Coordinates of C-alpha atoms and ligand atoms in Angstrom, one line a residue:
M736 CA 27.1 5.8 -23.7
S737 CA 28.2 9.4 -23.7
R738 CA 27.2 11.9 -21.0
A739 CA 25.8 14.4 -23.4
L740 CA 23.6 11.8 -25.0
L741 CA 22.4 10.6 -21.7
I742 CA 21.4 14.1 -20.6
F743 CA 19.7 14.8 -23.9
L744 CA 17.7 11.7 -24.1
A745 CA 16.8 11.5 -20.5
A746 CA 15.7 15.1 -19.9
A747 CA 13.1 14.7 -22.6
T748 CA 11.4 11.8 -20.9
L749 CA 12.1 12.1 -17.2
L750 CA 8.6 13.1 -16.1
T751 CA 6.7 10.3 -17.8
A752 CA 9.0 7.6 -16.5
C753 CA 9.0 8.6 -12.9
S754 CA 5.2 8.1 -12.5
Q755 CA 5.2 4.4 -11.9
P756 CA 2.0 2.6 -12.8
E757 CA 2.4 -1.1 -13.1
K758 CA 3.1 -1.5 -16.8
P759 CA 2.6 -4.8 -18.5
V760 CA 4.9 -5.6 -21.3
A761 CA 3.1 -4.8 -24.6
D762 CA 2.0 -7.9 -26.4
H763 CA 2.5 -7.5 -30.2
G764 CA 1.6 -11.1 -31.0
W765 CA 3.8 -13.4 -33.0
M766 CA 7.1 -11.5 -33.4
T767 CA 7.1 -11.7 -37.1
E768 CA 7.9 -8.1 -38.2
P769 CA 10.6 -7.4 -40.7
H770 CA 14.1 -7.9 -39.2
R771 CA 12.6 -9.5 -36.1
P772 CA 15.1 -12.1 -34.8
Q773 CA 13.6 -15.6 -34.7
F774 CA 16.0 -17.3 -32.3
H775 CA 17.5 -14.4 -30.4
F776 CA 15.9 -12.7 -27.4
T777 CA 14.1 -9.4 -28.1
P778 CA 11.6 -7.5 -26.0
T779 CA 8.2 -7.5 -27.7
A780 CA 8.3 -3.7 -28.0
Q781 CA 10.4 -0.7 -27.2
W782 CA 14.0 -0.1 -26.3
M783 CA 16.5 -2.6 -24.8
N784 CA 20.2 -2.4 -24.1
D785 CA 22.5 -4.3 -21.7
P786 CA 21.7 -7.7 -20.2
N787 CA 21.4 -7.4 -16.4
G788 CA 20.9 -9.5 -13.4
L789 CA 21.8 -12.8 -15.1
V790 CA 21.0 -15.5 -12.5
Y791 CA 19.9 -19.1 -12.5
F792 CA 17.6 -20.2 -9.7
Q793 CA 15.4 -23.3 -9.2
G794 CA 15.3 -24.5 -12.8
E795 CA 14.9 -21.0 -14.3
Y796 CA 17.4 -18.7 -16.1
H797 CA 16.6 -15.1 -15.5
L798 CA 17.5 -12.4 -18.0
F799 CA 16.9 -8.8 -16.9
Y800 CA 17.8 -6.1 -19.2
Q801 CA 18.1 -2.3 -19.6
Y802 CA 14.6 -1.3 -20.8
Y803 CA 12.8 1.9 -21.6
P804 CA 9.1 1.0 -22.0
D805 CA 8.0 4.3 -23.5
S806 CA 10.1 4.5 -26.6
T807 CA 12.3 2.7 -29.1
V808 CA 15.3 4.9 -28.1
W809 CA 17.2 5.0 -24.8
G810 CA 15.5 6.8 -22.0
P811 CA 14.8 6.5 -18.2
M812 CA 16.0 3.0 -17.5
H813 CA 14.0 0.1 -16.0
W814 CA 14.9 -3.5 -15.7
G815 CA 12.9 -5.6 -18.1
H816 CA 12.7 -9.3 -17.4
A817 CA 12.4 -12.6 -19.1
I818 CA 12.6 -16.2 -17.8
S819 CA 13.7 -19.4 -19.6
N820 CA 14.1 -23.1 -18.7
D821 CA 16.7 -23.7 -21.4
L822 CA 18.2 -20.3 -22.3
V823 CA 16.7 -20.6 -25.8
R824 CA 12.9 -20.0 -25.4
W825 CA 12.0 -17.0 -23.3
D826 CA 8.8 -15.9 -21.5
H827 CA 8.5 -12.2 -21.2
Q828 CA 7.7 -11.0 -17.7
P829 CA 6.4 -7.7 -16.3
I830 CA 9.0 -5.0 -15.6
A831 CA 11.0 -5.9 -12.5
L832 CA 12.5 -2.6 -11.4
Y833 CA 11.2 1.0 -12.0
P834 CA 13.1 4.2 -11.6
D835 CA 12.6 5.9 -8.2
S836 CA 13.6 9.0 -6.3
L837 CA 17.3 7.8 -6.3
G838 CA 17.3 7.6 -10.1
F839 CA 17.1 5.5 -13.2
I840 CA 17.9 1.8 -12.8
F841 CA 21.2 1.2 -14.8
S842 CA 23.0 -2.0 -15.3
G843 CA 23.9 -4.5 -12.5
S844 CA 23.8 -8.1 -11.5
A845 CA 21.9 -10.6 -9.4
V846 CA 22.9 -13.3 -6.9
I847 CA 21.2 -15.9 -4.7
D848 CA 22.0 -15.2 -1.1
H849 CA 22.0 -18.9 -0.1
K850 CA 23.4 -18.3 3.4
N851 CA 21.1 -15.4 4.0
T852 CA 24.1 -13.1 4.7
S853 CA 21.9 -10.1 4.0
G854 CA 19.1 -11.2 6.4
L855 CA 16.7 -10.3 3.6
G856 CA 15.6 -13.9 3.0
T857 CA 15.4 -16.9 5.3
D858 CA 17.7 -19.9 5.4
Q859 CA 14.9 -22.0 3.8
A860 CA 14.0 -19.4 1.2
P861 CA 17.1 -17.5 0.1
A862 CA 16.6 -14.0 -1.4
M863 CA 17.4 -13.3 -5.0
V864 CA 19.4 -10.0 -4.7
A865 CA 19.9 -7.5 -7.4
I866 CA 22.6 -4.9 -7.2
Y867 CA 22.4 -2.1 -9.8
T868 CA 23.4 1.4 -10.5
Y869 CA 21.1 4.3 -9.7
H870 CA 21.6 7.2 -12.1
L871 CA 20.2 10.4 -10.7
M872 CA 19.5 12.7 -13.6
E873 CA 18.9 15.8 -11.4
G874 CA 22.4 15.3 -9.9
E875 CA 24.0 15.0 -13.3
K876 CA 22.2 18.1 -14.6
A877 CA 23.3 20.1 -11.6
G878 CA 26.9 19.4 -12.5
R879 CA 27.5 17.1 -9.5
H880 CA 29.9 14.1 -9.8
D881 CA 28.2 11.8 -7.4
F882 CA 25.0 11.0 -9.3
Q883 CA 25.7 7.3 -9.8
T884 CA 25.3 5.1 -6.7
Q885 CA 24.7 1.4 -6.2
G886 CA 21.3 0.2 -5.0
L887 CA 19.9 -3.2 -3.9
A888 CA 16.6 -4.8 -4.4
Y889 CA 15.5 -8.3 -3.5
S890 CA 12.9 -10.9 -4.4
L891 CA 11.5 -13.6 -2.2
D892 CA 9.3 -15.2 -4.9
R893 CA 11.8 -16.4 -7.6
G894 CA 12.3 -13.0 -9.2
R895 CA 8.6 -12.3 -9.8
T896 CA 8.2 -9.3 -7.5
W897 CA 10.9 -7.0 -6.1
T898 CA 11.4 -4.9 -3.0
K899 CA 13.9 -2.1 -3.0
Y900 CA 16.1 -2.1 0.1
S901 CA 15.1 0.7 2.5
G902 CA 18.7 1.8 3.2
N903 CA 19.6 2.5 -0.5
P904 CA 22.1 3.3 -1.8
V905 CA 24.2 0.5 -0.4
L906 CA 27.3 2.0 -2.0
P907 CA 27.3 5.8 -2.1
N908 CA 29.4 7.7 -4.6
P909 CA 32.7 9.2 -3.4
G910 CA 32.6 11.9 -6.1
K911 CA 33.5 9.9 -9.2
H912 CA 31.7 10.8 -12.4
D913 CA 31.4 7.3 -13.9
F914 CA 30.8 4.8 -11.1
R915 CA 28.5 2.0 -12.3
D916 CA 27.5 -1.5 -13.5
P917 CA 28.2 -3.6 -10.4
K918 CA 28.8 -7.3 -10.9
V919 CA 28.7 -9.2 -7.6
I920 CA 30.2 -12.6 -7.1
W921 CA 30.7 -14.9 -4.1
H922 CA 34.4 -15.4 -3.5
D923 CA 34.5 -18.7 -1.7
A924 CA 38.2 -18.7 -0.6
S925 CA 37.8 -15.5 1.3
K926 CA 34.1 -16.1 2.2
K927 CA 32.8 -12.8 1.0
W928 CA 31.0 -11.1 -1.7
V929 CA 33.1 -9.1 -4.2
M930 CA 31.7 -6.3 -6.4
I931 CA 33.5 -5.2 -9.5
L932 CA 32.5 -1.8 -10.6
A933 CA 33.4 0.3 -13.7
V934 CA 34.9 3.6 -12.8
K935 CA 35.6 5.7 -15.9
D936 CA 39.0 4.3 -17.1
H937 CA 39.4 1.4 -14.6
V938 CA 37.5 -1.0 -12.4
E939 CA 37.3 -0.9 -8.6
L940 CA 36.7 -3.9 -6.4
F941 CA 34.7 -3.8 -3.1
G942 CA 34.1 -6.6 -0.6
S943 CA 31.1 -7.3 1.7
T944 CA 30.0 -10.0 4.1
N945 CA 26.3 -9.1 3.8
L946 CA 25.8 -7.5 0.4
I947 CA 24.8 -4.3 2.1
D948 CA 28.0 -2.9 3.7
W949 CA 30.8 -2.5 1.1
K950 CA 34.5 -1.8 1.7
Y951 CA 36.9 -0.7 -1.0
L952 CA 39.5 -3.4 -1.9
S953 CA 41.6 -2.4 -4.9
S954 CA 41.6 -0.9 -8.4
F955 CA 42.7 -2.3 -11.7
G956 CA 43.3 -1.1 -15.2
E957 CA 44.2 2.5 -15.3
A958 CA 47.4 1.7 -17.1
T959 CA 46.4 -1.6 -18.7
G960 CA 44.2 -2.6 -21.7
A961 CA 42.3 -0.5 -24.2
H962 CA 41.4 3.0 -23.2
G963 CA 39.7 4.4 -26.3
G964 CA 36.5 5.1 -24.3
V965 CA 34.8 4.7 -21.0
W966 CA 34.9 1.3 -19.1
E967 CA 31.5 -0.3 -18.5
C968 CA 29.8 -3.5 -17.5
P969 CA 32.7 -5.5 -16.0
D970 CA 32.6 -9.2 -14.9
L971 CA 35.1 -11.3 -12.9
F972 CA 35.1 -15.1 -12.8
E973 CA 37.3 -18.1 -12.5
L974 CA 37.7 -20.3 -15.6
N975 CA 39.4 -23.7 -16.1
V976 CA 42.1 -23.8 -18.7
A977 CA 40.6 -26.3 -21.1
G978 CA 42.2 -29.8 -20.8
T979 CA 44.1 -29.0 -17.6
N980 CA 43.5 -28.8 -13.9
D981 CA 44.7 -25.1 -13.9
S982 CA 42.3 -22.2 -13.7
K983 CA 42.7 -18.5 -14.3
W984 CA 40.7 -15.5 -13.2
M985 CA 39.0 -13.7 -16.1
M986 CA 38.0 -10.1 -16.2
L987 CA 35.6 -8.8 -18.9
V988 CA 35.5 -5.0 -19.5
S989 CA 33.3 -3.4 -22.1
I990 CA 34.5 -0.2 -23.5
N991 CA 32.7 2.5 -25.5
P992 CA 34.1 3.7 -27.9
G993 CA 37.4 2.1 -28.6
A994 CA 36.5 -1.4 -30.0
P995 CA 38.8 -2.8 -32.7
N996 CA 36.2 -2.3 -35.5
G997 CA 34.8 0.9 -34.0
G998 CA 32.4 1.9 -31.3
S999 CA 31.5 -0.5 -28.6
G1000 CA 33.3 -3.8 -27.7
T1001 CA 34.4 -6.0 -24.9
Q1002 CA 38.0 -6.6 -23.9
Y1003 CA 39.2 -9.2 -21.4
F1004 CA 42.1 -9.8 -19.1
I1005 CA 43.5 -13.2 -17.9
G1006 CA 45.1 -13.3 -14.5
H1007 CA 45.0 -14.0 -10.8
F1008 CA 42.6 -12.9 -8.1
D1009 CA 43.2 -13.5 -4.4
G1010 CA 39.9 -12.1 -3.2
N1011 CA 41.3 -8.6 -2.9
V1012 CA 43.5 -7.7 -5.9
F1013 CA 43.4 -8.7 -9.5
Q1014 CA 46.7 -9.1 -11.3
S1015 CA 46.7 -9.5 -15.1
E1016 CA 49.1 -11.7 -17.0
T1017 CA 47.9 -10.3 -20.3
T1018 CA 50.3 -8.0 -22.1
E1019 CA 48.3 -7.3 -25.3
T1020 CA 44.7 -6.2 -25.6
L1021 CA 42.4 -9.1 -26.1
W1022 CA 38.8 -8.9 -27.4
L1023 CA 35.9 -11.3 -26.8
D1024 CA 34.3 -10.8 -30.1
Y1025 CA 35.6 -8.9 -33.2
G1026 CA 32.2 -8.2 -34.7
K1027 CA 30.7 -4.8 -34.1
D1028 CA 27.6 -6.1 -32.3
N1029 CA 28.4 -7.7 -29.0
Y1030 CA 28.5 -5.3 -26.1
A1031 CA 28.1 -5.1 -22.4
G1032 CA 28.0 -8.9 -22.1
V1033 CA 28.3 -10.6 -18.7
T1034 CA 27.8 -14.1 -17.3
W1035 CA 25.1 -16.0 -15.4
S1036 CA 25.6 -16.4 -11.6
N1037 CA 24.6 -19.4 -9.6
I1038 CA 24.9 -22.0 -12.4
P1039 CA 24.9 -25.4 -10.6
A1040 CA 28.3 -27.0 -10.0
E1041 CA 27.1 -30.1 -11.9
D1042 CA 26.6 -28.0 -15.0
G1043 CA 29.8 -26.0 -14.4
R1044 CA 29.6 -23.9 -17.5
R1045 CA 30.4 -20.2 -17.7
L1046 CA 27.4 -18.9 -19.7
F1047 CA 27.5 -15.5 -21.4
V1048 CA 25.1 -13.2 -23.3
G1049 CA 25.8 -9.8 -24.8
W1050 CA 23.8 -6.9 -26.1
M1051 CA 23.7 -7.4 -29.9
S1052 CA 24.3 -3.8 -30.9
N1053 CA 26.7 -0.9 -30.8
W1054 CA 26.2 2.6 -29.4
Q1055 CA 27.3 4.1 -32.7
Y1056 CA 23.9 3.2 -34.3
A1057 CA 21.8 1.2 -31.8
Q1058 CA 19.2 3.9 -31.6
V1059 CA 18.7 4.3 -35.3
V1060 CA 18.6 0.7 -36.6
P1061 CA 15.5 0.2 -38.9
T1062 CA 13.4 -2.0 -36.6
H1063 CA 9.9 -1.4 -35.3
P1064 CA 8.3 -1.6 -32.7
W1065 CA 11.4 -2.8 -30.8
R1066 CA 15.1 -2.0 -30.8
S1067 CA 17.9 -4.4 -30.0
A1068 CA 18.4 -8.1 -29.4
M1069 CA 20.7 -10.2 -27.3
T1070 CA 23.4 -12.3 -28.8
L1071 CA 23.1 -16.1 -28.7
P1072 CA 23.9 -17.4 -25.2
R1073 CA 27.5 -18.7 -25.3
E1074 CA 29.7 -20.9 -23.2
L1075 CA 33.0 -19.4 -22.5
A1076 CA 36.2 -21.5 -22.3
L1077 CA 39.9 -20.7 -22.0
K1078 CA 42.0 -22.4 -24.6
R1079 CA 45.6 -22.6 -25.5
T1080 CA 46.6 -21.2 -28.9
P1081 CA 50.1 -20.6 -30.3
P1082 CA 50.3 -17.0 -29.1
G1083 CA 48.8 -17.8 -25.7
L1084 CA 45.6 -18.4 -23.8
R1085 CA 42.4 -17.1 -25.5
L1086 CA 38.8 -16.9 -24.5
A1087 CA 36.7 -19.0 -26.8
S1088 CA 32.9 -18.6 -27.3
T1089 CA 30.6 -21.4 -28.3
P1090 CA 26.8 -21.1 -28.7
I1091 CA 25.2 -23.3 -26.0
H1092 CA 24.3 -26.9 -26.9
E1093 CA 20.7 -26.2 -26.0
L1094 CA 20.4 -24.3 -29.3
N1095 CA 20.6 -27.6 -31.1
S1096 CA 17.0 -28.1 -30.1
L1097 CA 16.1 -25.5 -32.8
I1098 CA 17.7 -27.5 -35.6
Q1099 CA 15.2 -29.0 -38.1
A1100 CA 15.8 -30.6 -41.4
P1101 CA 19.6 -30.6 -41.4
E1102 CA 20.9 -31.3 -44.9
T1103 CA 24.5 -32.0 -46.0
L1104 CA 25.4 -30.6 -49.4
T1105 CA 28.3 -32.2 -51.2
P1106 CA 30.7 -31.6 -52.9
V1107 CA 30.4 -27.8 -52.5
L1108 CA 33.7 -26.3 -53.5
P1109 CA 35.9 -28.9 -55.2
T1110 CA 39.6 -28.0 -55.5
G1111 CA 40.3 -26.3 -58.8
S1112 CA 36.9 -24.4 -58.9
S1113 CA 36.7 -20.9 -57.6
S1114 CA 33.0 -20.7 -57.0
S1115 CA 30.3 -23.1 -55.8
S1116 CA 26.7 -23.4 -57.1
E1117 CA 24.0 -21.3 -55.5
Y1118 CA 22.1 -23.0 -52.7
P1119 CA 18.9 -22.0 -50.9
L1120 CA 19.4 -20.5 -47.4
P1121 CA 16.6 -21.2 -45.0
A1122 CA 15.2 -18.3 -43.0
G1123 CA 17.0 -19.0 -39.7
A1124 CA 19.9 -21.2 -40.4
L1125 CA 23.1 -22.8 -39.1
L1126 CA 25.8 -23.3 -41.7
E1127 CA 28.7 -25.6 -40.8
F1128 CA 31.7 -26.5 -43.0
T1129 CA 35.4 -27.1 -43.0
V1130 CA 37.7 -25.3 -45.4
Q1131 CA 40.7 -27.3 -46.5
R1132 CA 43.5 -25.2 -47.9
T1133 CA 46.8 -26.3 -49.5
D1134 CA 48.4 -23.0 -48.5
T1135 CA 47.7 -20.6 -45.7
R1136 CA 47.6 -17.7 -48.2
E1137 CA 44.5 -19.0 -49.8
D1138 CA 41.2 -17.1 -49.3
V1139 CA 37.7 -18.3 -48.9
E1140 CA 34.4 -16.4 -48.8
L1141 CA 30.8 -17.2 -48.1
E1142 CA 28.2 -15.0 -49.7
L1143 CA 24.7 -14.8 -48.2
F1144 CA 22.6 -12.9 -50.8
N1145 CA 19.2 -12.3 -52.3
A1146 CA 17.7 -11.4 -55.7
Q1147 CA 17.9 -7.7 -54.8
G1148 CA 21.7 -7.9 -54.9
E1149 CA 22.0 -7.5 -51.1
R1150 CA 24.7 -9.5 -49.5
V1151 CA 26.7 -10.3 -46.4
L1152 CA 30.2 -11.7 -47.1
I1153 CA 32.0 -13.8 -44.5
G1154 CA 35.5 -15.0 -45.2
L1155 CA 39.1 -15.6 -44.4
T1156 CA 41.8 -13.6 -46.0
G1157 CA 44.8 -15.9 -46.1
A1158 CA 47.6 -13.3 -46.6
V1159 CA 46.8 -11.5 -43.4
N1160 CA 45.2 -14.6 -41.6
Q1161 CA 42.1 -12.6 -40.7
F1162 CA 38.4 -13.4 -40.7
F1163 CA 36.1 -10.8 -42.0
V1164 CA 32.4 -9.9 -42.2
D1165 CA 31.5 -7.4 -44.9
R1166 CA 28.1 -5.8 -44.7
T1167 CA 28.8 -2.9 -47.0
Q1168 CA 26.0 -4.0 -49.5
S1169 CA 23.7 -5.7 -47.0
G1170 CA 20.6 -3.7 -47.7
K1171 CA 19.6 -0.8 -45.4
T1172 CA 22.8 0.7 -44.2
D1173 CA 22.4 4.4 -44.7
F1174 CA 20.9 5.0 -41.2
S1175 CA 24.5 5.5 -39.9
T1176 CA 27.8 6.0 -41.6
D1177 CA 29.3 3.7 -38.9
F1178 CA 27.2 0.8 -40.0
P1179 CA 28.3 -0.4 -43.5
G1180 CA 31.9 -1.8 -43.7
K1181 CA 34.2 -4.7 -43.7
H1182 CA 35.2 -5.8 -40.2
V1183 CA 38.1 -8.0 -39.4
A1184 CA 39.2 -10.5 -36.8
P1185 CA 42.9 -11.7 -36.5
R1186 CA 43.3 -15.4 -36.0
A1187 CA 45.3 -16.8 -33.2
M1188 CA 45.6 -20.1 -35.0
A1189 CA 47.7 -20.6 -38.2
T1190 CA 46.2 -23.8 -39.4
K1191 CA 45.4 -24.5 -43.0
D1192 CA 42.1 -26.2 -42.3
V1193 CA 39.4 -24.0 -40.7
T1194 CA 36.1 -25.1 -39.3
V1195 CA 33.4 -22.5 -39.4
R1196 CA 29.9 -22.3 -37.9
I1197 CA 27.6 -19.5 -38.8
W1198 CA 24.2 -18.7 -37.2
V1199 CA 22.1 -16.6 -39.6
D1200 CA 19.0 -15.0 -38.2
A1201 CA 16.7 -12.4 -39.8
S1202 CA 19.0 -9.5 -39.0
S1203 CA 22.3 -11.0 -37.6
V1204 CA 25.1 -13.3 -38.4
E1205 CA 27.3 -14.9 -35.7
V1206 CA 30.5 -16.4 -37.0
F1207 CA 32.5 -18.9 -34.9
A1208 CA 35.7 -20.5 -36.0
D1209 CA 39.0 -22.0 -34.7
D1210 CA 37.3 -23.7 -31.7
G1211 CA 35.5 -20.5 -30.7
T1212 CA 38.6 -18.3 -30.5
I1213 CA 37.2 -16.4 -33.5
A1214 CA 33.8 -14.9 -32.8
M1215 CA 32.2 -12.2 -34.9
T1216 CA 28.7 -10.9 -34.2
E1217 CA 27.2 -8.6 -36.8
L1218 CA 23.8 -7.1 -37.6
Y1219 CA 22.4 -6.6 -41.1
F1220 CA 19.1 -5.3 -42.4
S1221 CA 18.4 -6.6 -45.9
T1222 CA 15.1 -5.4 -47.5
Q1223 CA 14.2 -9.0 -48.4
P1224 CA 15.5 -12.2 -46.7
L1225 CA 19.0 -13.3 -47.7
D1226 CA 17.7 -16.6 -49.1
R1227 CA 20.7 -18.0 -51.0
F1228 CA 24.3 -18.7 -50.5
R1229 CA 27.4 -19.6 -52.4
L1230 CA 31.1 -20.2 -51.6
R1231 CA 34.2 -18.8 -53.3
G1232 CA 37.7 -19.8 -52.8
S1233 CA 41.3 -19.6 -54.2
V1234 CA 42.2 -22.4 -56.5
G1235 CA 43.5 -25.1 -54.1
T1236 CA 40.8 -24.4 -51.5
Q1237 CA 38.4 -27.2 -51.0
V1238 CA 35.1 -27.5 -49.1
D1239 CA 33.8 -31.0 -49.3
S1240 CA 30.5 -30.5 -47.7
V1241 CA 28.3 -27.9 -46.0
R1242 CA 25.8 -28.8 -43.4
V1243 CA 22.8 -26.5 -43.6
S1244 CA 20.3 -26.7 -40.8
A1245 CA 17.0 -24.8 -40.8
L1246 CA 16.3 -23.4 -37.3
R1247 CA 12.8 -23.1 -35.9
S1248 CA 11.6 -19.9 -34.3
I1249 CA 11.7 -19.6 -30.5
W1250 CA 8.5 -17.5 -30.6
T1251 CA 6.1 -20.0 -32.3
K1252 CA 4.3 -22.0 -29.6
Ligands
FRU771 C1 26.3 0.3 -21.2 C2 25.7 1.3 -20.4 C3 26.0 1.1 -18.9 C4 24.9 1.7 -18.2 C5 23.7 1.4 -19.1 C6 22.7 2.5 -19.2 O1 25.7 0.1 -22.5 O2 26.1 2.6 -20.8 O3 27.3 1.6 -18.5 O4 24.7 1.2 -16.9 O5 24.3 1.3 -20.4 O6 21.6 2.1 -19.9

């Protein structure tokens, strides 16, 4: 987010947040307010942004997140916390990290120190170690450049309680204005920890043998990739090339503003990493998700080798309007958790996103509608859309110039359009008339995603929650995540297509809420 905004918001609330009583997360009951996502993670109340500290340990997935417990807009940051056994149903936990004299607790990551390299745990009981950015408001206001440093905290009780390391910060600031969002990984080949840090318009890599003493390794990105805004929340991991024995190193870098459809977005690089230097093979700018609402996403650490998945979650909003969306008493949700894979497409390797299979446990009453859009007709009948739904269908086209469009709508005339424009081979989500849109001029609009594939047939899966749609197509190489705020539920759908376009069947699955016990 912009520096001016940070100063403005934080100055107003600094005093309240630095007194640190143990604050339980407010319990607002059954999570049924208007627009409340029913199968996406939200805090019960108040402000949330980036996912932080994603780590799996002893049967539990941890989700920490940027949290301001005193308001529904951004303010002095804490780490909120939730735990899940399946990445689908979450238990809200007490706040994990509070601001202290070194600053607010900005984004960061968590690892399990299995070998007790830090000496903070024991060999039998390894420490869960969080490394995060301290943002010292007083330093920023005084016009200094070194107000962001990296701190460490650890937990010896499976993430329930946290102790800040007494020697914080573990990585002081050498005088760089934006110096934040550490993602720490274990690099097995060089037997060391590697930290990737966002530094204004590039990332910097640091190495450590004990998580405490960090040494600069290299920089990447000043002259590569998108530069429409500040670089934030990077990630670095190795990923198998699907269907081969090859692997590549992937770097995710969120950028705000500068995303292809405006505001916040996440670009990625495909390349090689030797433990010290990252080299990109990518020549064009690649985006993880073309929707406007998937930002600051990173992946879980310590996923067991027998699972082997690379699991991702993003913040389902955009800094252009995140603080004014019409929800109460909370603001922001996370995207669905997704498995990332690297797939070959005609123009080259692409990162593909697929919602995790655990979400299938939410499916109830799947129904197959048939025939929905026979060839020769340009519009289908109207069908009921359950509140919380997965829609799955394959579009068969006789020509790649043919269009198809799915309309989710209600009796109030509000609608979200999702489709494929054949002539330009682009997917789109159009939320121009989706209900409440006037809270920001950046919200309404038609947003597009270029396809890497050129096939005539297209398989689409769309997850519709109370205030979001997530569109996946072409084996996950198309992902579009978009919010909407209709005044009444979008409770019907229909399909339209060019003559020649055919949809034999649509599978409609009602999804149960993750919040009902
Ligand atoms: C990204 C971000 C991070 C920062 C955090 C502050 O959305 O701006 O760079 O650590 O949010 O809440």
